């Protein structure tokens, strides 16, 4: 694999042309961010419950001292012995992030349906430290990180804001919540599918190199991914 080789002058011209497109993309991303921040909110009325390292807690408890909360829907079903390898690839980006988010009034946690002790054992195995709680209510289903058996039996589920074929009980996503001074919780944003790539630093690094992600021709795009202790 080798692209065209040119003089420095020709390379610089091509690079500057690309930079104009990159700057346009950055401005467009900034505008999307402003629109995301301006989205209306919807009230969370259900009393969702979770098992955490400090005991049973509510969705409001997951905020801690912050007024904003980011939830990563980690694919780890109730009867699974390991977490999803692709979610594990994503989770390798999370260590060290929560302390920075907290200083911008944002709490972070992963949520899965597997029992808490299995989550914590898997977290220890892979050397992670980010918060992780076990969903003991309908939270994951209501926010499309998991699906009810009756929908799966039909071979299709509502996910990423449309009905589509699916036989997988869990799906990846990110949901965002806000809490007001009265302690009321609101859902402000969710994103699924390729939108979750925004938090995967490894993919952004790969997008900089000549081969890119180098996933063309694979059975599916992430078939090369392994848990980092299984490469």
PDB file of C-alpha atoms in Angstrom:
ATOM      1  CA  UNK A   1       0.000   0.000   0.000  1.00  0.00           C
ATOM      2  CA  UNK A   2       1.487   3.317  -1.051  1.00  0.00           C
ATOM      3  CA  UNK A   3      -0.150   6.555  -2.115  1.00  0.00           C
ATOM      4  CA  UNK A   4       1.338   8.876  -4.715  1.00  0.00           C
ATOM      5  CA  UNK A   5       4.747  10.280  -3.690  1.00  0.00           C
ATOM      6  CA  UNK A   6       5.265  13.982  -4.489  1.00  0.00           C
ATOM      7  CA  UNK A   7       7.573  16.877  -3.660  1.00  0.00           C
ATOM      8  CA  UNK A   8       7.172  18.775  -0.395  1.00  0.00           C
ATOM      9  CA  UNK A   9       5.623  21.704  -2.264  1.00  0.00           C
ATOM     10  CA  UNK A  10       2.967  19.492  -3.847  1.00  0.00           C
ATOM     11  CA  UNK A  11       2.364  17.705  -0.535  1.00  0.00           C
ATOM     12  CA  UNK A  12       1.885  21.039   1.225  1.00  0.00           C
ATOM     13  CA  UNK A  13      -0.629  22.209  -1.384  1.00  0.00           C
ATOM     14  CA  UNK A  14      -2.642  19.004  -0.964  1.00  0.00           C
ATOM     15  CA  UNK A  15      -2.453  19.303   2.821  1.00  0.00           C
ATOM     16  CA  UNK A  16      -3.674  22.899   2.798  1.00  0.00           C
ATOM     17  CA  UNK A  17      -6.577  21.934   0.523  1.00  0.00           C
ATOM     18  CA  UNK A  18      -7.552  19.217   2.977  1.00  0.00           C
ATOM     19  CA  UNK A  19      -7.198  21.640   5.890  1.00  0.00           C
ATOM     20  CA  UNK A  20      -9.909  23.840   4.437  1.00  0.00           C
ATOM     21  CA  UNK A  21     -12.270  20.847   4.409  1.00  0.00           C
ATOM     22  CA  UNK A  22     -11.218  19.917   7.963  1.00  0.00           C
ATOM     23  CA  UNK A  23     -11.940  23.447   9.185  1.00  0.00           C
ATOM     24  CA  UNK A  24     -15.354  23.382   7.519  1.00  0.00           C
ATOM     25  CA  UNK A  25     -16.089  20.064   9.219  1.00  0.00           C
ATOM     26  CA  UNK A  26     -15.004  21.484  12.602  1.00  0.00           C
ATOM     27  CA  UNK A  27     -17.323  24.459  12.184  1.00  0.00           C
ATOM     28  CA  UNK A  28     -20.171  22.130  11.229  1.00  0.00           C
ATOM     29  CA  UNK A  29     -19.456  19.955  14.286  1.00  0.00           C
ATOM     30  CA  UNK A  30     -19.517  23.047  16.513  1.00  0.00           C
ATOM     31  CA  UNK A  31     -22.918  23.965  15.097  1.00  0.00           C
ATOM     32  CA  UNK A  32     -24.205  20.418  15.741  1.00  0.00           C
ATOM     33  CA  UNK A  33     -22.946  20.711  19.307  1.00  0.00           C
ATOM     34  CA  UNK A  34     -24.889  23.932  19.785  1.00  0.00           C
ATOM     35  CA  UNK A  35     -28.033  22.263  18.449  1.00  0.00           C
ATOM     36  CA  UNK A  36     -27.478  19.290  20.750  1.00  0.00           C
ATOM     37  CA  UNK A  37     -27.126  21.605  23.750  1.00  0.00           C
ATOM     38  CA  UNK A  38     -30.362  23.353  22.787  1.00  0.00           C
ATOM     39  CA  UNK A  39     -32.489  20.190  22.543  1.00  0.00           C
ATOM     40  CA  UNK A  40     -35.626  20.181  24.708  1.00  0.00           C
ATOM     41  CA  UNK A  41     -35.710  17.894  27.724  1.00  0.00           C
ATOM     42  CA  UNK A  42     -38.175  15.174  28.731  1.00  0.00           C
ATOM     43  CA  UNK A  43     -38.973  14.374  32.340  1.00  0.00           C
ATOM     44  CA  UNK A  44     -37.899  10.993  33.747  1.00  0.00           C
ATOM     45  CA  UNK A  45     -40.834   9.753  35.793  1.00  0.00           C
ATOM     46  CA  UNK A  46     -39.986   6.096  36.453  1.00  0.00           C
ATOM     47  CA  UNK A  47     -38.197   5.175  39.709  1.00  0.00           C
ATOM     48  CA  UNK A  48     -35.251   3.358  38.152  1.00  0.00           C
ATOM     49  CA  UNK A  49     -33.077   1.288  40.514  1.00  0.00           C
ATOM     50  CA  UNK A  50     -29.489   0.093  40.220  1.00  0.00           C
ATOM     51  CA  UNK A  51     -26.987  -1.951  42.206  1.00  0.00           C
ATOM     52  CA  UNK A  52     -23.745  -0.031  42.776  1.00  0.00           C
ATOM     53  CA  UNK A  53     -20.602  -0.595  44.795  1.00  0.00           C
ATOM     54  CA  UNK A  54     -22.134   1.498  47.574  1.00  0.00           C
ATOM     55  CA  UNK A  55     -25.475  -0.310  47.526  1.00  0.00           C
ATOM     56  CA  UNK A  56     -28.851   0.130  45.864  1.00  0.00           C
ATOM     57  CA  UNK A  57     -29.332   3.526  44.250  1.00  0.00           C
ATOM     58  CA  UNK A  58     -31.595   5.548  42.005  1.00  0.00           C
ATOM     59  CA  UNK A  59     -30.923   7.325  38.739  1.00  0.00           C
ATOM     60  CA  UNK A  60     -30.758  10.601  40.652  1.00  0.00           C
ATOM     61  CA  UNK A  61     -28.091   9.100  42.947  1.00  0.00           C
ATOM     62  CA  UNK A  62     -25.832   8.425  39.944  1.00  0.00           C
ATOM     63  CA  UNK A  63     -25.372  12.185  39.496  1.00  0.00           C
ATOM     64  CA  UNK A  64     -23.482  12.499  42.783  1.00  0.00           C
ATOM     65  CA  UNK A  65     -22.785  16.210  43.262  1.00  0.00           C
ATOM     66  CA  UNK A  66     -23.192  16.971  39.536  1.00  0.00           C
ATOM     67  CA  UNK A  67     -26.208  18.272  37.655  1.00  0.00           C
ATOM     68  CA  UNK A  68     -25.435  16.325  34.452  1.00  0.00           C
ATOM     69  CA  UNK A  69     -24.967  12.591  33.885  1.00  0.00           C
ATOM     70  CA  UNK A  70     -23.613  10.568  30.970  1.00  0.00           C
ATOM     71  CA  UNK A  71     -24.585   6.888  30.822  1.00  0.00           C
ATOM     72  CA  UNK A  72     -22.776   4.434  28.571  1.00  0.00           C
ATOM     73  CA  UNK A  73     -25.021   1.465  27.755  1.00  0.00           C
ATOM     74  CA  UNK A  74     -22.474  -1.367  27.979  1.00  0.00           C
ATOM     75  CA  UNK A  75     -23.606  -4.588  26.309  1.00  0.00           C
ATOM     76  CA  UNK A  76     -23.395  -7.196  29.106  1.00  0.00           C
ATOM     77  CA  UNK A  77     -26.580  -9.243  29.354  1.00  0.00           C
ATOM     78  CA  UNK A  78     -27.898 -10.823  32.565  1.00  0.00           C
ATOM     79  CA  UNK A  79     -26.710 -14.296  31.566  1.00  0.00           C
ATOM     80  CA  UNK A  80     -23.479 -13.267  29.797  1.00  0.00           C
ATOM     81  CA  UNK A  81     -20.164 -14.364  31.282  1.00  0.00           C
ATOM     82  CA  UNK A  82     -18.185 -11.594  29.563  1.00  0.00           C
ATOM     83  CA  UNK A  83     -18.950  -8.112  28.354  1.00  0.00           C
ATOM     84  CA  UNK A  84     -19.223  -7.352  24.652  1.00  0.00           C
ATOM     85  CA  UNK A  85     -15.755  -7.192  23.092  1.00  0.00           C
ATOM     86  CA  UNK A  86     -16.665  -4.106  21.073  1.00  0.00           C
ATOM     87  CA  UNK A  87     -17.975  -2.324  24.169  1.00  0.00           C
ATOM     88  CA  UNK A  88     -14.762  -3.380  25.883  1.00  0.00           C
ATOM     89  CA  UNK A  89     -12.841  -1.695  23.049  1.00  0.00           C
ATOM     90  CA  UNK A  90     -14.829   1.465  23.750  1.00  0.00           C
ATOM     91  CA  UNK A  91     -14.392   1.155  27.524  1.00  0.00           C
ATOM     92  CA  UNK A  92     -10.603   1.189  27.178  1.00  0.00           C
ATOM     93  CA  UNK A  93     -11.101   4.925  26.502  1.00  0.00           C
ATOM     94  CA  UNK A  94     -12.949   5.650  29.764  1.00  0.00           C
ATOM     95  CA  UNK A  95     -10.315   5.344  32.495  1.00  0.00           C
ATOM     96  CA  UNK A  96      -9.256   8.721  33.827  1.00  0.00           C
ATOM     97  CA  UNK A  97     -12.131  10.539  32.128  1.00  0.00           C
ATOM     98  CA  UNK A  98     -14.693  10.764  34.997  1.00  0.00           C
ATOM     99  CA  UNK A  99     -12.487  13.015  37.169  1.00  0.00           C
ATOM    100  CA  UNK A 100     -12.169  15.526  34.322  1.00  0.00           C
ATOM    101  CA  UNK A 101     -15.891  15.407  33.566  1.00  0.00           C
ATOM    102  CA  UNK A 102     -16.701  16.034  37.235  1.00  0.00           C
ATOM    103  CA  UNK A 103     -14.873  19.358  37.032  1.00  0.00           C
ATOM    104  CA  UNK A 104     -17.340  20.386  34.320  1.00  0.00           C
ATOM    105  CA  UNK A 105     -20.348  19.320  36.435  1.00  0.00           C
ATOM    106  CA  UNK A 106     -20.739  15.952  34.671  1.00  0.00           C
ATOM    107  CA  UNK A 107     -20.957  12.481  36.227  1.00  0.00           C
ATOM    108  CA  UNK A 108     -20.242   9.333  34.216  1.00  0.00           C
ATOM    109  CA  UNK A 109     -21.216   5.703  34.639  1.00  0.00           C
ATOM    110  CA  UNK A 110     -21.580   2.558  32.583  1.00  0.00           C
ATOM    111  CA  UNK A 111     -24.836   0.633  32.973  1.00  0.00           C
ATOM    112  CA  UNK A 112     -25.377  -3.047  32.178  1.00  0.00           C
ATOM    113  CA  UNK A 113     -27.940  -5.713  33.057  1.00  0.00           C
ATOM    114  CA  UNK A 114     -25.446  -8.333  34.282  1.00  0.00           C
ATOM    115  CA  UNK A 115     -25.180  -8.799  38.076  1.00  0.00           C
ATOM    116  CA  UNK A 116     -22.965  -6.247  39.803  1.00  0.00           C
ATOM    117  CA  UNK A 117     -20.348  -8.715  41.019  1.00  0.00           C
ATOM    118  CA  UNK A 118     -19.865 -10.032  37.480  1.00  0.00           C
ATOM    119  CA  UNK A 119     -19.446  -6.468  36.216  1.00  0.00           C
ATOM    120  CA  UNK A 120     -16.897  -5.638  38.905  1.00  0.00           C
ATOM    121  CA  UNK A 121     -14.941  -8.843  38.297  1.00  0.00           C
ATOM    122  CA  UNK A 122     -14.787  -8.090  34.578  1.00  0.00           C
ATOM    123  CA  UNK A 123     -13.747  -4.496  35.294  1.00  0.00           C
ATOM    124  CA  UNK A 124     -10.947  -5.733  37.536  1.00  0.00           C
ATOM    125  CA  UNK A 125      -9.807  -8.252  34.923  1.00  0.00           C
ATOM    126  CA  UNK A 126      -9.424  -5.516  32.312  1.00  0.00           C
ATOM    127  CA  UNK A 127      -7.910  -2.953  34.652  1.00  0.00           C
ATOM    128  CA  UNK A 128     -10.678  -0.380  34.475  1.00  0.00           C
ATOM    129  CA  UNK A 129     -11.703   2.051  37.214  1.00  0.00           C
ATOM    130  CA  UNK A 130     -14.736   3.936  35.842  1.00  0.00           C
ATOM    131  CA  UNK A 131     -18.079   3.623  37.699  1.00  0.00           C
ATOM    132  CA  UNK A 132     -20.296   0.729  36.623  1.00  0.00           C
ATOM    133  CA  UNK A 133     -23.731  -0.190  37.907  1.00  0.00           C
ATOM    134  CA  UNK A 134     -26.161  -3.038  37.352  1.00  0.00           C
ATOM    135  CA  UNK A 135     -29.630  -2.190  36.086  1.00  0.00           C
ATOM    136  CA  UNK A 136     -32.291  -3.863  38.208  1.00  0.00           C
ATOM    137  CA  UNK A 137     -35.247  -2.108  36.557  1.00  0.00           C
ATOM    138  CA  UNK A 138     -36.460  -1.211  33.066  1.00  0.00           C
ATOM    139  CA  UNK A 139     -33.874   1.514  32.515  1.00  0.00           C
ATOM    140  CA  UNK A 140     -31.846  -0.282  29.820  1.00  0.00           C
ATOM    141  CA  UNK A 141     -34.968  -1.312  27.927  1.00  0.00           C
ATOM    142  CA  UNK A 142     -36.587   2.120  28.161  1.00  0.00           C
ATOM    143  CA  UNK A 143     -33.460   3.804  26.812  1.00  0.00           C
ATOM    144  CA  UNK A 144     -32.756   1.176  24.140  1.00  0.00           C
ATOM    145  CA  UNK A 145     -29.656  -0.411  25.611  1.00  0.00           C
ATOM    146  CA  UNK A 146     -31.608  -3.681  25.754  1.00  0.00           C
ATOM    147  CA  UNK A 147     -34.820  -5.123  24.349  1.00  0.00           C
ATOM    148  CA  UNK A 148     -37.784  -7.092  25.725  1.00  0.00           C
ATOM    149  CA  UNK A 149     -38.019 -10.775  24.752  1.00  0.00           C
ATOM    150  CA  UNK A 150     -41.352 -10.287  22.966  1.00  0.00           C
ATOM    151  CA  UNK A 151     -39.765  -7.799  20.558  1.00  0.00           C
ATOM    152  CA  UNK A 152     -36.757 -10.016  19.948  1.00  0.00           C
ATOM    153  CA  UNK A 153     -39.114 -12.904  19.146  1.00  0.00           C
ATOM    154  CA  UNK A 154     -40.457 -10.823  16.259  1.00  0.00           C
ATOM    155  CA  UNK A 155     -36.927 -10.418  14.884  1.00  0.00           C
ATOM    156  CA  UNK A 156     -37.104  -6.639  14.969  1.00  0.00           C
ATOM    157  CA  UNK A 157     -36.814  -3.930  17.617  1.00  0.00           C
ATOM    158  CA  UNK A 158     -37.123  -0.173  17.902  1.00  0.00           C
ATOM    159  CA  UNK A 159     -33.560   1.148  18.118  1.00  0.00           C
ATOM    160  CA  UNK A 160     -31.771   4.260  16.921  1.00  0.00           C
ATOM    161  CA  UNK A 161     -35.204   5.838  16.459  1.00  0.00           C
ATOM    162  CA  UNK A 162     -36.645   3.344  14.005  1.00  0.00           C
ATOM    163  CA  UNK A 163     -37.884  -0.241  13.846  1.00  0.00           C
ATOM    164  CA  UNK A 164     -35.222  -2.464  12.323  1.00  0.00           C
ATOM    165  CA  UNK A 165     -34.195  -6.145  12.189  1.00  0.00           C
ATOM    166  CA  UNK A 166     -32.492  -7.269  15.391  1.00  0.00           C
ATOM    167  CA  UNK A 167     -32.014 -10.466  17.367  1.00  0.00           C
ATOM    168  CA  UNK A 168     -29.443  -9.136  19.860  1.00  0.00           C
ATOM    169  CA  UNK A 169     -30.717  -8.620  23.400  1.00  0.00           C
ATOM    170  CA  UNK A 170     -28.298  -5.755  24.136  1.00  0.00           C
ATOM    171  CA  UNK A 171     -27.161  -2.737  22.135  1.00  0.00           C
ATOM    172  CA  UNK A 172     -24.605   0.008  22.659  1.00  0.00           C
ATOM    173  CA  UNK A 173     -25.588   3.611  23.209  1.00  0.00           C
ATOM    174  CA  UNK A 174     -25.023   6.731  25.256  1.00  0.00           C
ATOM    175  CA  UNK A 175     -27.758   8.579  27.131  1.00  0.00           C
ATOM    176  CA  UNK A 176     -27.491  11.965  28.830  1.00  0.00           C
ATOM    177  CA  UNK A 177     -29.522  13.294  31.750  1.00  0.00           C
ATOM    178  CA  UNK A 178     -29.817  16.514  33.732  1.00  0.00           C
ATOM    179  CA  UNK A 179     -31.034  17.176  37.287  1.00  0.00           C
ATOM    180  CA  UNK A 180     -32.475  20.459  38.510  1.00  0.00           C
ATOM    181  CA  UNK A 181     -32.227  22.033  41.975  1.00  0.00           C
ATOM    182  CA  UNK A 182     -35.444  20.307  43.018  1.00  0.00           C
ATOM    183  CA  UNK A 183     -33.881  16.900  42.294  1.00  0.00           C
ATOM    184  CA  UNK A 184     -36.035  16.242  39.237  1.00  0.00           C
ATOM    185  CA  UNK A 185     -34.297  14.242  36.487  1.00  0.00           C
ATOM    186  CA  UNK A 186     -34.638  14.854  32.757  1.00  0.00           C
ATOM    187  CA  UNK A 187     -33.490  12.953  29.683  1.00  0.00           C
ATOM    188  CA  UNK A 188     -31.700  15.375  27.342  1.00  0.00           C
ATOM    189  CA  UNK A 189     -30.005  13.293  24.634  1.00  0.00           C
ATOM    190  CA  UNK A 190     -29.215   9.777  23.425  1.00  0.00           C
ATOM    191  CA  UNK A 191     -27.076   8.485  20.595  1.00  0.00           C
ATOM    192  CA  UNK A 192     -26.605   5.018  19.115  1.00  0.00           C
ATOM    193  CA  UNK A 193     -24.879   3.177  16.298  1.00  0.00           C
ATOM    194  CA  UNK A 194     -21.943   4.943  14.701  1.00  0.00           C
ATOM    195  CA  UNK A 195     -22.664   8.056  16.731  1.00  0.00           C
ATOM    196  CA  UNK A 196     -20.999   6.348  19.703  1.00  0.00           C
ATOM    197  CA  UNK A 197     -17.688   6.473  17.789  1.00  0.00           C
ATOM    198  CA  UNK A 198     -17.316  10.019  19.132  1.00  0.00           C
ATOM    199  CA  UNK A 199     -15.939   8.584  22.403  1.00  0.00           C
ATOM    200  CA  UNK A 200     -13.553   6.033  20.860  1.00  0.00           C
ATOM    201  CA  UNK A 201     -10.089   7.553  20.708  1.00  0.00           C
ATOM    202  CA  UNK A 202      -8.548   4.536  18.962  1.00  0.00           C
ATOM    203  CA  UNK A 203     -10.801   4.979  15.940  1.00  0.00           C
ATOM    204  CA  UNK A 204      -9.937   8.673  15.750  1.00  0.00           C
ATOM    205  CA  UNK A 205      -6.232   7.799  15.747  1.00  0.00           C
ATOM    206  CA  UNK A 206      -6.788   5.200  13.022  1.00  0.00           C
ATOM    207  CA  UNK A 207      -8.628   7.771  10.921  1.00  0.00           C
ATOM    208  CA  UNK A 208      -5.348   9.740  10.739  1.00  0.00           C
ATOM    209  CA  UNK A 209      -3.168   7.024   9.182  1.00  0.00           C
ATOM    210  CA  UNK A 210      -2.947   6.013   5.489  1.00  0.00           C
ATOM    211  CA  UNK A 211      -4.711   2.678   5.920  1.00  0.00           C
ATOM    212  CA  UNK A 212      -7.412   4.205   8.109  1.00  0.00           C
ATOM    213  CA  UNK A 213      -9.419   1.612  10.019  1.00  0.00           C
ATOM    214  CA  UNK A 214      -8.487  -1.009   7.424  1.00  0.00           C
ATOM    215  CA  UNK A 215     -11.817  -2.797   7.860  1.00  0.00           C
ATOM    216  CA  UNK A 216     -12.808  -3.266   4.221  1.00  0.00           C
ATOM    217  CA  UNK A 217     -13.214  -6.917   3.335  1.00  0.00           C
ATOM    218  CA  UNK A 218     -13.818  -8.087   6.901  1.00  0.00           C
ATOM    219  CA  UNK A 219     -16.900 -10.150   7.719  1.00  0.00           C
ATOM    220  CA  UNK A 220     -18.095  -7.129   9.687  1.00  0.00           C
ATOM    221  CA  UNK A 221     -16.316  -3.911  10.496  1.00  0.00           C
ATOM    222  CA  UNK A 222     -15.207  -4.726  14.041  1.00  0.00           C
ATOM    223  CA  UNK A 223     -14.413  -8.411  13.566  1.00  0.00           C
ATOM    224  CA  UNK A 224     -10.719  -7.656  14.211  1.00  0.00           C
ATOM    225  CA  UNK A 225     -11.388  -6.288  17.703  1.00  0.00           C
ATOM    226  CA  UNK A 226     -10.447  -8.340  20.779  1.00  0.00           C
ATOM    227  CA  UNK A 227     -10.586  -7.630  24.472  1.00  0.00           C
ATOM    228  CA  UNK A 228      -7.186  -6.126  25.186  1.00  0.00           C
ATOM    229  CA  UNK A 229      -6.075  -9.192  27.167  1.00  0.00           C
ATOM    230  CA  UNK A 230      -6.948 -11.529  24.267  1.00  0.00           C
ATOM    231  CA  UNK A 231      -4.881 -10.166  21.357  1.00  0.00           C
TER     232      UNK A 231
END
